[in-house]
Coordinates of C-alpha atoms in Angstrom, one line a residue:
X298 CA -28.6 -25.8 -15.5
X299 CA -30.9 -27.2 -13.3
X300 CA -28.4 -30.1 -12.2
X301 CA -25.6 -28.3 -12.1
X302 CA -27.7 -25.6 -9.3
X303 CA -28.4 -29.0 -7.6
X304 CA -25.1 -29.7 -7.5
X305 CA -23.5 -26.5 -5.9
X306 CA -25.9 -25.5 -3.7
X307 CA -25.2 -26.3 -0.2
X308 CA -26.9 -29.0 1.6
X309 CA -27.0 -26.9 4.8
X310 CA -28.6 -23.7 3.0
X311 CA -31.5 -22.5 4.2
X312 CA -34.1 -20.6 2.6
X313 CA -36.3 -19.3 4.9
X314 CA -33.2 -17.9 7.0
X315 CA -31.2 -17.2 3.8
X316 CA -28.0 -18.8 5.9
X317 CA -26.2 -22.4 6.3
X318 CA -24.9 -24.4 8.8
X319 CA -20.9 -21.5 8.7
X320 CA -23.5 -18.8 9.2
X321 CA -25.5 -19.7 11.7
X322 CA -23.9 -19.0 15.1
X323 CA -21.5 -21.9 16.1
X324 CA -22.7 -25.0 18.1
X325 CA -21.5 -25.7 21.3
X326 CA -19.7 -28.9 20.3
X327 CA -17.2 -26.2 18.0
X328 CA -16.5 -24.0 20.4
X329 CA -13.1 -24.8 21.2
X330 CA -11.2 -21.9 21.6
X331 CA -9.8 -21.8 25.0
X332 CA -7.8 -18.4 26.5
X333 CA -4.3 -20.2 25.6
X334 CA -5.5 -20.6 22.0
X335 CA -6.3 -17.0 21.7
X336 CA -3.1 -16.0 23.3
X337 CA -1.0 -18.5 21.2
X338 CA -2.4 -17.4 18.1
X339 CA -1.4 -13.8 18.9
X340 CA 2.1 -15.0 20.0
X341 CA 2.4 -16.8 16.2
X342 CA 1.0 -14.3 14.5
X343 CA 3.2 -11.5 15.1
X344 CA 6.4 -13.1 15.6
X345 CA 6.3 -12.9 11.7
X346 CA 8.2 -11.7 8.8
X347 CA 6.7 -8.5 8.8
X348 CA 6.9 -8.4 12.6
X349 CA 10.4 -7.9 11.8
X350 CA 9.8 -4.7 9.6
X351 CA 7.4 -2.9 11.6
X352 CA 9.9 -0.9 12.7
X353 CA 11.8 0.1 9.3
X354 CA 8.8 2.6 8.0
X355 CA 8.4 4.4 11.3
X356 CA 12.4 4.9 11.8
X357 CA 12.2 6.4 8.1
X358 CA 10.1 8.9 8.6
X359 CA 12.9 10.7 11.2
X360 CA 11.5 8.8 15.0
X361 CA 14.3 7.1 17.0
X362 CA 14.4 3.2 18.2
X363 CA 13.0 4.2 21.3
X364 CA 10.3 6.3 19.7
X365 CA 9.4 3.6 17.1
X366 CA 9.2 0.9 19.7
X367 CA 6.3 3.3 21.9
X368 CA 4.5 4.2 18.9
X369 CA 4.4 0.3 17.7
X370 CA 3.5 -0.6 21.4
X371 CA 1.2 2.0 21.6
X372 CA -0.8 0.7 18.2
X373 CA -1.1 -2.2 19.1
X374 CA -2.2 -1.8 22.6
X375 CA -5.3 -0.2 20.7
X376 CA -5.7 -2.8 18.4
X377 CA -5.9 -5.3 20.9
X378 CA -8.2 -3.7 23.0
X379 CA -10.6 -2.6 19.8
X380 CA -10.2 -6.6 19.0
X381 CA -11.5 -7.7 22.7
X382 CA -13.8 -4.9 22.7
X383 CA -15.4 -6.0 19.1
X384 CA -15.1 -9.6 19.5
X385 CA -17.5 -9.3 22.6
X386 CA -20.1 -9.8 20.2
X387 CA -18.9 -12.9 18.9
X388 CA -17.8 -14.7 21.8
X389 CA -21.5 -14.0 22.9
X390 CA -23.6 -14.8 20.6
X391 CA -21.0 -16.7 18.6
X392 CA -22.3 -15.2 15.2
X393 CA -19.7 -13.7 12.5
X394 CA -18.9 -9.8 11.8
X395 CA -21.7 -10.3 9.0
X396 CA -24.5 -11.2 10.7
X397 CA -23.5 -8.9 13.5
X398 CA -23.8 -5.6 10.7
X399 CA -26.9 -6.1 10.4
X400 CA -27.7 -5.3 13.7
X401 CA -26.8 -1.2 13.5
X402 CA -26.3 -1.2 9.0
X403 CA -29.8 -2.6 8.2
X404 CA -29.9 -5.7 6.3
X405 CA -29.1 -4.2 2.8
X406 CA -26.4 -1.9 4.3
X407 CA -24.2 -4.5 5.5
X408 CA -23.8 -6.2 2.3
X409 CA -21.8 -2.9 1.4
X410 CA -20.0 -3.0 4.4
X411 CA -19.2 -6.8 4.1
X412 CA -18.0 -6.3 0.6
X413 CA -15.6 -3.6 1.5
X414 CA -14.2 -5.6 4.2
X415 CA -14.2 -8.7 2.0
X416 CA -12.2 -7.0 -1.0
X417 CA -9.6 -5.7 1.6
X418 CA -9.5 -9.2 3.1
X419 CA -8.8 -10.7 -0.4
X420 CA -5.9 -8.4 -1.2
X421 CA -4.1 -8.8 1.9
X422 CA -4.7 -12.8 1.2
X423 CA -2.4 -12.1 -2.3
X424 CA 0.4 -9.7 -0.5
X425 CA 0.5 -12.2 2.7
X426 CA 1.1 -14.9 -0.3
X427 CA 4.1 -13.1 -1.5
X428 CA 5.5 -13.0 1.8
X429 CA 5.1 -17.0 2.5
X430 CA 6.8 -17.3 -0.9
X431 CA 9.9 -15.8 0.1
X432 CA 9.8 -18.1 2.9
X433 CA 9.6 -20.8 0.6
X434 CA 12.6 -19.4 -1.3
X435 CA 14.5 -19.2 2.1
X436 CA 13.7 -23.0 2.6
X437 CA 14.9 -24.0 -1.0
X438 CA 18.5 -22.1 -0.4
X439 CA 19.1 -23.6 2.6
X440 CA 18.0 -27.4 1.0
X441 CA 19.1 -26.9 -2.4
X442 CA 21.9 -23.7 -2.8
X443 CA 22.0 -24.3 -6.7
X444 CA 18.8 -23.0 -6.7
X445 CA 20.2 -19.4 -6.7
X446 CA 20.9 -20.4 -10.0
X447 CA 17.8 -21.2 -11.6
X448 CA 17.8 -19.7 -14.8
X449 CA 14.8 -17.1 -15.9
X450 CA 12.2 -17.9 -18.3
X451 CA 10.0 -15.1 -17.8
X452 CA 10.0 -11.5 -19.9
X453 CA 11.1 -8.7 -17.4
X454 CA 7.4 -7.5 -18.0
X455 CA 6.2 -10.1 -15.8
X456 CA 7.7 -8.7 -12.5
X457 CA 8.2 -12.2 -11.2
X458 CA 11.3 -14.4 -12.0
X459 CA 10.7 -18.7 -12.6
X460 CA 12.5 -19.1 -9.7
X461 CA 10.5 -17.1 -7.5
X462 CA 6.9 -18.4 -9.3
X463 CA 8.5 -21.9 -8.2
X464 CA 8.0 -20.7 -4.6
X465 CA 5.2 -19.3 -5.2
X466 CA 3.2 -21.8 -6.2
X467 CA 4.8 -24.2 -3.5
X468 CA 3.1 -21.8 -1.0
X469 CA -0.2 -21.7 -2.6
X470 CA -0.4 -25.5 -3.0
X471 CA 0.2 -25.8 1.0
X472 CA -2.5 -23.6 1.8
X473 CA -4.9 -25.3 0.4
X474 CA -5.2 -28.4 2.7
X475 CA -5.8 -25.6 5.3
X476 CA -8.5 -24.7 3.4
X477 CA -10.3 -27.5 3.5
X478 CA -10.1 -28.1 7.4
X479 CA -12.4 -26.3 9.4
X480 CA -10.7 -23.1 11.4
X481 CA -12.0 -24.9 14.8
X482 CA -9.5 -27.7 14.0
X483 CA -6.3 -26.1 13.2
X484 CA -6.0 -24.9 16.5
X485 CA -2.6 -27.5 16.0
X486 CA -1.2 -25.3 13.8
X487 CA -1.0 -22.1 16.3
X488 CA 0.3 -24.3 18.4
X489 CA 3.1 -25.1 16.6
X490 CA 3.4 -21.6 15.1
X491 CA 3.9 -20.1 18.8
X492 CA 6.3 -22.5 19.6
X493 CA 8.5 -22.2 16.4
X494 CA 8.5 -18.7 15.4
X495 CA 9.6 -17.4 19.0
X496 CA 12.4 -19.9 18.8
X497 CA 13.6 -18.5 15.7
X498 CA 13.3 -15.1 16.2
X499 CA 15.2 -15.2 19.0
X500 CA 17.9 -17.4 17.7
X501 CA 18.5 -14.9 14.6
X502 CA 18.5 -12.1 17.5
X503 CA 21.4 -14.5 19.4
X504 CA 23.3 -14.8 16.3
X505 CA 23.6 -11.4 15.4
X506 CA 24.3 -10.7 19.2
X507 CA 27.4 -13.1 19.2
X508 CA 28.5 -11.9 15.1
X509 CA 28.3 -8.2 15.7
X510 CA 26.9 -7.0 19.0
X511 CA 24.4 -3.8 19.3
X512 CA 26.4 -1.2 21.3
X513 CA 28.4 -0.6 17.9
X514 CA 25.7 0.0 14.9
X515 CA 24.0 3.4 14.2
X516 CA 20.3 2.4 14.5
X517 CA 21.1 2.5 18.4
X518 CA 23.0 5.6 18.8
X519 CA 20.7 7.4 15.9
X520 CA 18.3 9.8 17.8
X521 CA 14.9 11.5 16.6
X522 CA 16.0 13.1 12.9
X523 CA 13.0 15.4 13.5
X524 CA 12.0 17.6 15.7
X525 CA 9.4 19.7 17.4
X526 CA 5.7 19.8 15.6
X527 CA 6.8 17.4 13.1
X528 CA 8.0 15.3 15.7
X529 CA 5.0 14.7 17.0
X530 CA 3.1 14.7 13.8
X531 CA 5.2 12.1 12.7
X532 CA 4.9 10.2 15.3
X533 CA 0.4 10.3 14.8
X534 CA 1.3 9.5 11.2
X535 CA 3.2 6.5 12.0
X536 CA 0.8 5.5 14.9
X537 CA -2.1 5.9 12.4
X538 CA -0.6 3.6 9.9
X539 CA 0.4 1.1 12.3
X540 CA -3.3 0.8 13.7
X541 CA -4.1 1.1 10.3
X542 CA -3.1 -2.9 9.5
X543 CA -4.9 -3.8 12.6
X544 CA -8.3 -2.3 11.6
X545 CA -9.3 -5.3 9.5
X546 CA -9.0 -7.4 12.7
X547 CA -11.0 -5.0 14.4
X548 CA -14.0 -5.2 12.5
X549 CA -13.8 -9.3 11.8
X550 CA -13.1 -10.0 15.4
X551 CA -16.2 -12.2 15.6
X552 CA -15.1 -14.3 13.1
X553 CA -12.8 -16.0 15.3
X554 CA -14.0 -15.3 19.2
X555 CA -17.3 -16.7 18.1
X556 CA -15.4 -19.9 18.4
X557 CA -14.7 -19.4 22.1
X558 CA -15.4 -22.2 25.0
X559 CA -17.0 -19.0 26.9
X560 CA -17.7 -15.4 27.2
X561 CA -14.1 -14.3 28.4
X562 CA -11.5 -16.7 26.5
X563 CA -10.7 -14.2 24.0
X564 CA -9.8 -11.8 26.2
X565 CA -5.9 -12.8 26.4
X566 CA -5.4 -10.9 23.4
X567 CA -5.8 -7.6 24.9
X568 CA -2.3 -8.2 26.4
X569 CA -0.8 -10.9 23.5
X570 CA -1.1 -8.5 20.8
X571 CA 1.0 -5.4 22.4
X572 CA 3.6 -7.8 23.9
X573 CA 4.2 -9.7 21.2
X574 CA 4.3 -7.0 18.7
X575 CA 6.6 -4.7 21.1
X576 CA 9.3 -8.0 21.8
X577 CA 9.3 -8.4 17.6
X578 CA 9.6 -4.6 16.6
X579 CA 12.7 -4.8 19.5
X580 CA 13.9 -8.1 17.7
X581 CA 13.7 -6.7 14.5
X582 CA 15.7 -3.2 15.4
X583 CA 18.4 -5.9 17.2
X584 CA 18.5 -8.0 13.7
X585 CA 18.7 -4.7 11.7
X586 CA 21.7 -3.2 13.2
X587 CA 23.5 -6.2 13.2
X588 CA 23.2 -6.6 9.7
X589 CA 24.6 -3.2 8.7
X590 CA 27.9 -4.1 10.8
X591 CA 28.1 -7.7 9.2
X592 CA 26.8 -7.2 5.3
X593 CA 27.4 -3.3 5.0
X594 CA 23.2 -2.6 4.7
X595 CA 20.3 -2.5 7.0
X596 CA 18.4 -5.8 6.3
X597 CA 15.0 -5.2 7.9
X598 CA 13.9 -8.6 6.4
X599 CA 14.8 -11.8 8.7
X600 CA 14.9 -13.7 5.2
X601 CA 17.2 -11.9 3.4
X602 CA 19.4 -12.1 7.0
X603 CA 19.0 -16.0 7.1
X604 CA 20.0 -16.2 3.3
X605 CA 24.1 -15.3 4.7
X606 CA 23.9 -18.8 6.3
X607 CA 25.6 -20.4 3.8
X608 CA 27.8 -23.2 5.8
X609 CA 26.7 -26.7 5.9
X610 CA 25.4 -25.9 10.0
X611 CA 24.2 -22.1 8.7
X612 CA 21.7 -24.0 6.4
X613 CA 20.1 -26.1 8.9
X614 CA 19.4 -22.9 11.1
X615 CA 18.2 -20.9 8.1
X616 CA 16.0 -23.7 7.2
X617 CA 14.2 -23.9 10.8
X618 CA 14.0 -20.4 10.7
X619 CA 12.5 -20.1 7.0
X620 CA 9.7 -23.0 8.2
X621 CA 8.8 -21.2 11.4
X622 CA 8.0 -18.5 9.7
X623 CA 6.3 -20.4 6.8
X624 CA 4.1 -21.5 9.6
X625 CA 3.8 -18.4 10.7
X626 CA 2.4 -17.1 7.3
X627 CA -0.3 -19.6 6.5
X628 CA -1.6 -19.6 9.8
X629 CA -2.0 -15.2 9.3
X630 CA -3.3 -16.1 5.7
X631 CA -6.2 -18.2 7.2
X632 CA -6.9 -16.2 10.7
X633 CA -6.7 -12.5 9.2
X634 CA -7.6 -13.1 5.4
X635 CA -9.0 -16.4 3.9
X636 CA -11.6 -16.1 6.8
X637 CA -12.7 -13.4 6.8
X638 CA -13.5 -13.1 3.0
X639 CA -15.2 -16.4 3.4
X640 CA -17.3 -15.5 6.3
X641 CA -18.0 -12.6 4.1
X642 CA -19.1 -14.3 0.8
X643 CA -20.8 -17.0 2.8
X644 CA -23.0 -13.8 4.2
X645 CA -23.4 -12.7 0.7
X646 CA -24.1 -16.3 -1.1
X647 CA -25.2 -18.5 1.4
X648 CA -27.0 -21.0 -1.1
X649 CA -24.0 -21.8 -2.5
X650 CA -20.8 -20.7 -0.4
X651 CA -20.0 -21.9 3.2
X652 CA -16.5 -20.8 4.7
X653 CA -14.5 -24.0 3.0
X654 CA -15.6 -22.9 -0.8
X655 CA -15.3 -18.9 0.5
X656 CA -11.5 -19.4 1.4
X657 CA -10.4 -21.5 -1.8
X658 CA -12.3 -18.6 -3.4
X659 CA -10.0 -15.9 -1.9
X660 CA -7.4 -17.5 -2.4
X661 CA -7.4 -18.1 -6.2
X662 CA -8.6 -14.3 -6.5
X663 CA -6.2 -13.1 -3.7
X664 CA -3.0 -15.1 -5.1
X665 CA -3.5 -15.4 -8.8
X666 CA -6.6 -13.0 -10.0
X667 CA -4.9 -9.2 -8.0
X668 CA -0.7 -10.7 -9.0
X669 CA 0.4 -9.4 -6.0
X670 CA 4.0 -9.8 -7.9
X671 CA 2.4 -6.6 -9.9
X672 CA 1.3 -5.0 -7.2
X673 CA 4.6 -4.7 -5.2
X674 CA 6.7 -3.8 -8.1
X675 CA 4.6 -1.7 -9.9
X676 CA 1.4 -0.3 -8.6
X677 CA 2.6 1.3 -5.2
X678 CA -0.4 4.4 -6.1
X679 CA -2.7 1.0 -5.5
X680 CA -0.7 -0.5 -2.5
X681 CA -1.0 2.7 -0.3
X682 CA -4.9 2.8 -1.5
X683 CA -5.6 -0.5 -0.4
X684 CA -3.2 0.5 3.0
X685 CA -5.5 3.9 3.8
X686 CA -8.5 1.6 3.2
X687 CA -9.0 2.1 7.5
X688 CA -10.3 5.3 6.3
X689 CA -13.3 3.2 5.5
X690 CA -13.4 0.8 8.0
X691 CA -12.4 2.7 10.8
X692 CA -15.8 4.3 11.0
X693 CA -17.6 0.8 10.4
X694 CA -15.8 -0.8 13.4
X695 CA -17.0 2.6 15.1
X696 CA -21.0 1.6 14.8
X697 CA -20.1 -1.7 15.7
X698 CA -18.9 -1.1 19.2
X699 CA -21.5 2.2 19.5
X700 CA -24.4 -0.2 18.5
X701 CA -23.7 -2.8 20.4
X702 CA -22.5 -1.2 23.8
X703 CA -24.5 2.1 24.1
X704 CA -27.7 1.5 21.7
X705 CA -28.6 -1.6 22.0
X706 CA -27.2 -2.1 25.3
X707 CA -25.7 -6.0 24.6
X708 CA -29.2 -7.3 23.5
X709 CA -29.7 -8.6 20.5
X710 CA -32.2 -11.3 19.0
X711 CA -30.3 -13.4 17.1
X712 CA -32.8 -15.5 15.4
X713 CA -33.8 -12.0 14.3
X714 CA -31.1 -10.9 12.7
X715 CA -31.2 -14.4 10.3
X716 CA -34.7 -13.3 9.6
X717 CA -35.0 -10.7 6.2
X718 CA -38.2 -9.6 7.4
X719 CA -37.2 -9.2 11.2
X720 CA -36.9 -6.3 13.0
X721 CA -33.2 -5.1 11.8
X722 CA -34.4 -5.1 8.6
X723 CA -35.2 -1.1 8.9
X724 CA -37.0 0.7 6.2
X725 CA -35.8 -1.1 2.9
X726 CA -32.8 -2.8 4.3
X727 CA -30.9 0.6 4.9
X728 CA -29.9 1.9 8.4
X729 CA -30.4 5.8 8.0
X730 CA -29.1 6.4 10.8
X731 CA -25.2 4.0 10.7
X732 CA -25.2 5.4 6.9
X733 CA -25.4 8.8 8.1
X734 CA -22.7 8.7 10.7
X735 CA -20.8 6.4 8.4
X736 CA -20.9 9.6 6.1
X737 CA -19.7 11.8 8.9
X738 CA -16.9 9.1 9.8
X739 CA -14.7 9.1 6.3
X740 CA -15.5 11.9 4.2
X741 CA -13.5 14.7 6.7
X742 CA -10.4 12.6 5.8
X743 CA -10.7 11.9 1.9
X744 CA -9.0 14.9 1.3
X745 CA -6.0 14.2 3.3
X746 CA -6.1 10.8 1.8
X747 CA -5.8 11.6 -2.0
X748 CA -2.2 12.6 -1.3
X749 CA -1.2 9.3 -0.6
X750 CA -2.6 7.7 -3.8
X751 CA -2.1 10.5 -6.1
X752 CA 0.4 14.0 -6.9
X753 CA -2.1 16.5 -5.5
X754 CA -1.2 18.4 -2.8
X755 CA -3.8 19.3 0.1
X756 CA -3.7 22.1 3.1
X757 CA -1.4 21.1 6.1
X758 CA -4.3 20.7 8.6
X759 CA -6.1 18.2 6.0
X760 CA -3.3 16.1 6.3
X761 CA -2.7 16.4 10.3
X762 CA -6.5 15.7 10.3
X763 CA -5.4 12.3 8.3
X764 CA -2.7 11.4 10.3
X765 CA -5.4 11.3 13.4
X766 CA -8.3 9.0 11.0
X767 CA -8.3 6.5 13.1
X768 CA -9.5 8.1 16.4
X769 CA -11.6 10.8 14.4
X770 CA -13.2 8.0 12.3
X771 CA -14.0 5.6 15.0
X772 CA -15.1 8.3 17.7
X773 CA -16.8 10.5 15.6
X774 CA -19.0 7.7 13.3
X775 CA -19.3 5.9 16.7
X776 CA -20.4 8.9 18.4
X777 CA -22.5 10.4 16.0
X778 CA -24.1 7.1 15.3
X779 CA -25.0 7.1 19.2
X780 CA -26.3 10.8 19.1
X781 CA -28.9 10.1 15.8
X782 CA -29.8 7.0 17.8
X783 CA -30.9 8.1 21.1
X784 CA -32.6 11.4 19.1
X785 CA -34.1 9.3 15.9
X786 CA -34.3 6.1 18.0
X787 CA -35.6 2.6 16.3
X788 CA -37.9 1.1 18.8
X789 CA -38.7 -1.9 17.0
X790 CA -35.2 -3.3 16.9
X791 CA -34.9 -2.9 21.0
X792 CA -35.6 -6.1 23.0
X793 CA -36.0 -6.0 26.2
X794 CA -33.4 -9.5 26.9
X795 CA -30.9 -10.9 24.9
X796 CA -32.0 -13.9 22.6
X797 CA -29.3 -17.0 21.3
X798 CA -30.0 -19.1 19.0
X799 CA -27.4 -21.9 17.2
X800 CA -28.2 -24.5 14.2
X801 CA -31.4 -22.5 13.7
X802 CA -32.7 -23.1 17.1
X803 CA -33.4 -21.1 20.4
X804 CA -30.7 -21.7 22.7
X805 CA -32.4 -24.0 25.6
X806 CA -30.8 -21.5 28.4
X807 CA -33.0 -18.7 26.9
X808 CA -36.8 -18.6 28.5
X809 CA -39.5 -17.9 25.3
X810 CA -40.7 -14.9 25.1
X811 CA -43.0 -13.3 22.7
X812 CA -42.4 -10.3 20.3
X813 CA -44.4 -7.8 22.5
X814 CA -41.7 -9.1 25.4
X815 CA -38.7 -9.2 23.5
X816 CA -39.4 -5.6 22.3
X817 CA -39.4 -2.6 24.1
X818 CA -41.7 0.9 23.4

C-alpha cells in the first residue's frame, strides 16, 4: 500500500498548503488568455447543437419567435454579465472557484459547495457526451451511408442501439487527448471551433433559405398562444430556465479567467455570450421553419436536418457541418464540465488529483458511470432535477459576488486562503454567516421546485415565486449574506490590501506586510 500511495500522489502536492501546482493560482508564464480568446471561445461555444434548440422549449410553452428570441437575449445578457462580474476574482488573483469559496463559505463549507457544483459539472459532462455522439453519427452517414444499417445487438432495455454506442465511444475516445493537454494550451481548438461552427451554421441557415424560404412556414406567422398574466409568467419561466444552464458558468467563472494575460481580458464575454446566443436561437427558428415546409416536421436539431443531405455533394456539406459542431462539443465538454469537476476534486484531493487526473475522472463517471443514454430516455423526473439544480447554486454564486464586492471590498490574502489554519478558516471551518443566507437563498423555492421532479401540486404563487429563483436566490442570499456581515462582521478575515501569491510564493509586486497590517480591527 505504501508504494502504490507513493505512486499516485502528486509530485507537486503540498502538505503544509494542502494544494499542488493546478491549485495554486496560475503563474505568469500560463496566463495566456488574451480578450480574442475569451470572445472566440464564446463565439464556439454557443454556435452549438443545442444553440440550435434553445428556442424549441420557450416557443412550447405558448411565446412567439419574437418573444423567444428577447427572452433568450435577455438570459444571456445576464449570464454574461454574472460571468464577468464572477470571474473578476479569477482574473485577479488567478485562483479557481474553489479556493475563492473559501473566502465567504469557511474552509469546511466550501467542500459542500464544491461538491454540489462538481456533481452537476459531471452530469452535464455525460449529457454533453450524448450530444457529441450524435455528431459522430452525423459524420458516419455522411462517410459511410450503410451505416444506417447497422444491425442491433443490444436488448431494447438498454436504451442505446450498437450503432449509436459505436458513436459513442468514438466521441469519448477523442476527448481524451484533450484531457491530457493542459486548458492553457488548447486555446487552438477555440480557435478552430469559432471559425467552423459559424461557417456551418450559417450555411445550413443558406440552404434552407434557397430550399424553402421563411415568409411561408408557420413558426414565423405563429404569434403568442398565451396571453395576459400567463404571458408574462411564461415568459419568467422560460427566462429562468434559460439562465438556469448558465448558472454553472457563473459560479466556475474563475476557473477559466484565472488564466487571463490581465485584469480585463475576460471581459469580451459580457457582449460574446448574448450575441452569439441571440444570432443562434435566430438561426435555429430559420432552420426550424424550413424544415417543416421541406420534411413535413419541425426539426429543431441541426443533425437530424443535415442527415436529408443524402447526394454525393449533400454528404460533404453534412460532414463539415457534423465536424464543426463535433468541435464545438468537446471544446464545451472541457470549458463548462471536465474542468470544472477537476478544479473541483483537485480542491477536494489535492495529494492525489491535479486538473489532468480530475477530468479523465469526470469523464469516465460523467460518460459511462450516470448512462446518460438512461437518463434521456428514461429518467426525465432526474433530468429536470439535475436542470432546477440553480436553485442551489444560484444562491452560492450570490455570496460569491456579495463577498467579494461589498464585504470584503476586493481584498483578499491569497496565501491565506491556502492556509487551513488562516484566517478564513472561521470557527470550525463553517461560515455562519454564507450558511445562513445560503439557507434563506433556496429553501423559499423548494416548494415550487418539487412540481417539476415529482406529481404534487403546490399553490400558484409558490410556483410564480419559482419561476423568479434566479433573481430571488441570488439577490436575496447575496443580500442577506451582506446584511449578517456588516451586523455580525468577521474582523479577522479583513485585510487592509490585497495579497497575490502564485507557485506558493508572494507575488514580487506585493510590498510585505505583517498580519497586524494586513488585518484590519
Amino acid at each position: 500500500m505504501r508504494r502504490i500511495n507513493k505512486f499516485i500522489v502528486l509530485d507537486s502536492a503540498s502538505q503544509e498548503r494542502y494544494s499542488n501546482d493546478d491549485l495554486d493560482p496560475v503563474p505568469p508564464e500560463q496566463r495566456t488568455w488574451h480578450a480574442r480568446h475569451y470572445a472566440l471561445f464564446w463565439i464556439s461555444d454557443n454556435l452549438s447543437v443545442s444553440g440550435f434548440r434553445q428556442a424549441a422549449s420557450v416557443m412550447a410553452v405558448g411565446l412567439s419567435w419574437r418573444l423567444s428570441l428577447l427572452c433568450i437575449a435577455l438570459a444571456n445578457i445576464i449570464i454574461g454579465s454574472f460571468i464577468v462580474i464572477n470571474g473578476a476574482v479569477g482574473a485577479k488573483y488567478h485562483i479557481p472557484f474553489s479556493i475563492q469559496s473559501r473566502a465567504s463559505f469557511g474552509y469546511y463549507l466550501s467542500y459542500l459547495m464544491i461538491a454540489m457544483r462538481m456533481i452537476v459539472a459531471i452530469f452535464w459532462y455525460g449529457i454533453q457526451a450524448y450530444t457529441g455522439a450524435e455528431c459522430i453519427q452525423s459524420i458516419l452517414f455522411a462517410i459511410w451511408p450503410s451505416f444506417h444499417n447497422v444491425p442491433n445487438h443490444l436488448p431494447d432495455s438498454a436504451n442505446i442501439t450498437t450503432q449509436f454506442m459505436t458513436a459513442y465511444v468514438i466521441y469519448f475516445l477523442l476527448c481524451l487527448p484533450l484531457h491530457y493537454v493542459g486548458v492553457h494550451k488548447v486555446k487552438w481548438l477555440f480557435l478552430a471551433k469559432a471559425i467552423a461552427t459559424p461557417v456551418a451554421s450559417l450555411a445550413i441557415m443558406g440552404w434552407i433559405v434557397h430550399k424553402a424560404g421563411v415568409g411561408q412556414d408557420s413558426l414565423f406567422n405563429q404569434g403568442n398562444t398565451v396571453h395576459g398574466p400567463a404571458l408574462g409568467w411564461a415568459f419568467m419561466g422560460s427566462l429562468y430556465s434559460n439562465i438556469g444552464s448558465g448558472v454553472t458558468l457563473m459560479v466556475n467563472a474563475p476557473d477559466y479567467s484565472r488564466y487571463s494575460t490581465t485584469k480585463y481580458s475576460h471581459l469580451t464575454t459580457a457582449v460574446a455570450v448574448p450575441f452569439t446566443a441571440t444570432v443562434i436561437t435566430f438561426i435555429g427558428v430559420v432552420a426550424a421553419s424550413g424544415s417543416n415546409v421541406l420534411f413535413g416536421e419541425i426539426l429543431w436539431d441541426p443533425l437530424l436536418i443535415i442527415n436529408h443531405w443524402t447526394s454525393r455533394g449533400g454528404r460533404a456539406g453534412a460532414f463539415f457541418c457534423a465536424f464543426s459542431f463535433l468541435l464545438s462539443q468537446l471544446g464545451l465538454n472541457i470549458a463548462a464540465n471536465s474542468l470544472a469537476a477537476a478544479n473541483d476534486m483537485n480542491c477536494l484531493f489535492p495529494k492525489y488529483i491535479n486538473i489532468r487526473r480530475g477530468q479523465f475522472i469526470a469523464a469516465f463517471l460523467g460518460a459511462w458511470a450516470l448512462t446518460p443514454w438512461n437518463i434521456l430516455t428514461s429518467a426525465p423526473a432526474f433530468l429536470n432535477f439535475m436542470s432546477g439544480y440553480s436553485v442551489w447554486l444560484g444562491p452560492i454564486a450570490g455570496i460569491l459576488i456579495s463577498d467579494y464586492y461589498f464585504v470584503h471590498k476586493r481584498k483578499y490574502d491569497v496565501p491565506e486562503l491556502y492556509d487551513f489554519h488562516g484566517i478564513y478558516r472561521y470557527k470550525y471551518g463553517v461560515n455562519w454567516r454564507a450558511f445562513l443566507a445560503f439557507t434563506i437563498g433556496w429553501v423559499p423555492l423548494l416548494p415550487g421546485f418539487i412540481p417539476t421532479v415529482s406529481s404534487i401540486t403546490v399553490t400558484e404563487g409558490m410556483v410564480h415565486l419559482y419561476n423568479l429563483g434566479f433573481f430571488y436566490g441570488v439577490g436575496a442570499a447575496g443580500l442577506s449574506y451582506y446584511l449578517i456581515s456588516y451586523f455580525f462582521p468577521a474582523h479577522e478575515t479583513y485585510v487592509a490590501r490585497p495579497v497575490y501569491m502564485y507557485a506558493g510564493i508572494l507575488s514580487e509586486d506585493v510590498e510585505s506586510s505583517s498580519a497586524s497590517e494586513k488585518r484590519s480591527a
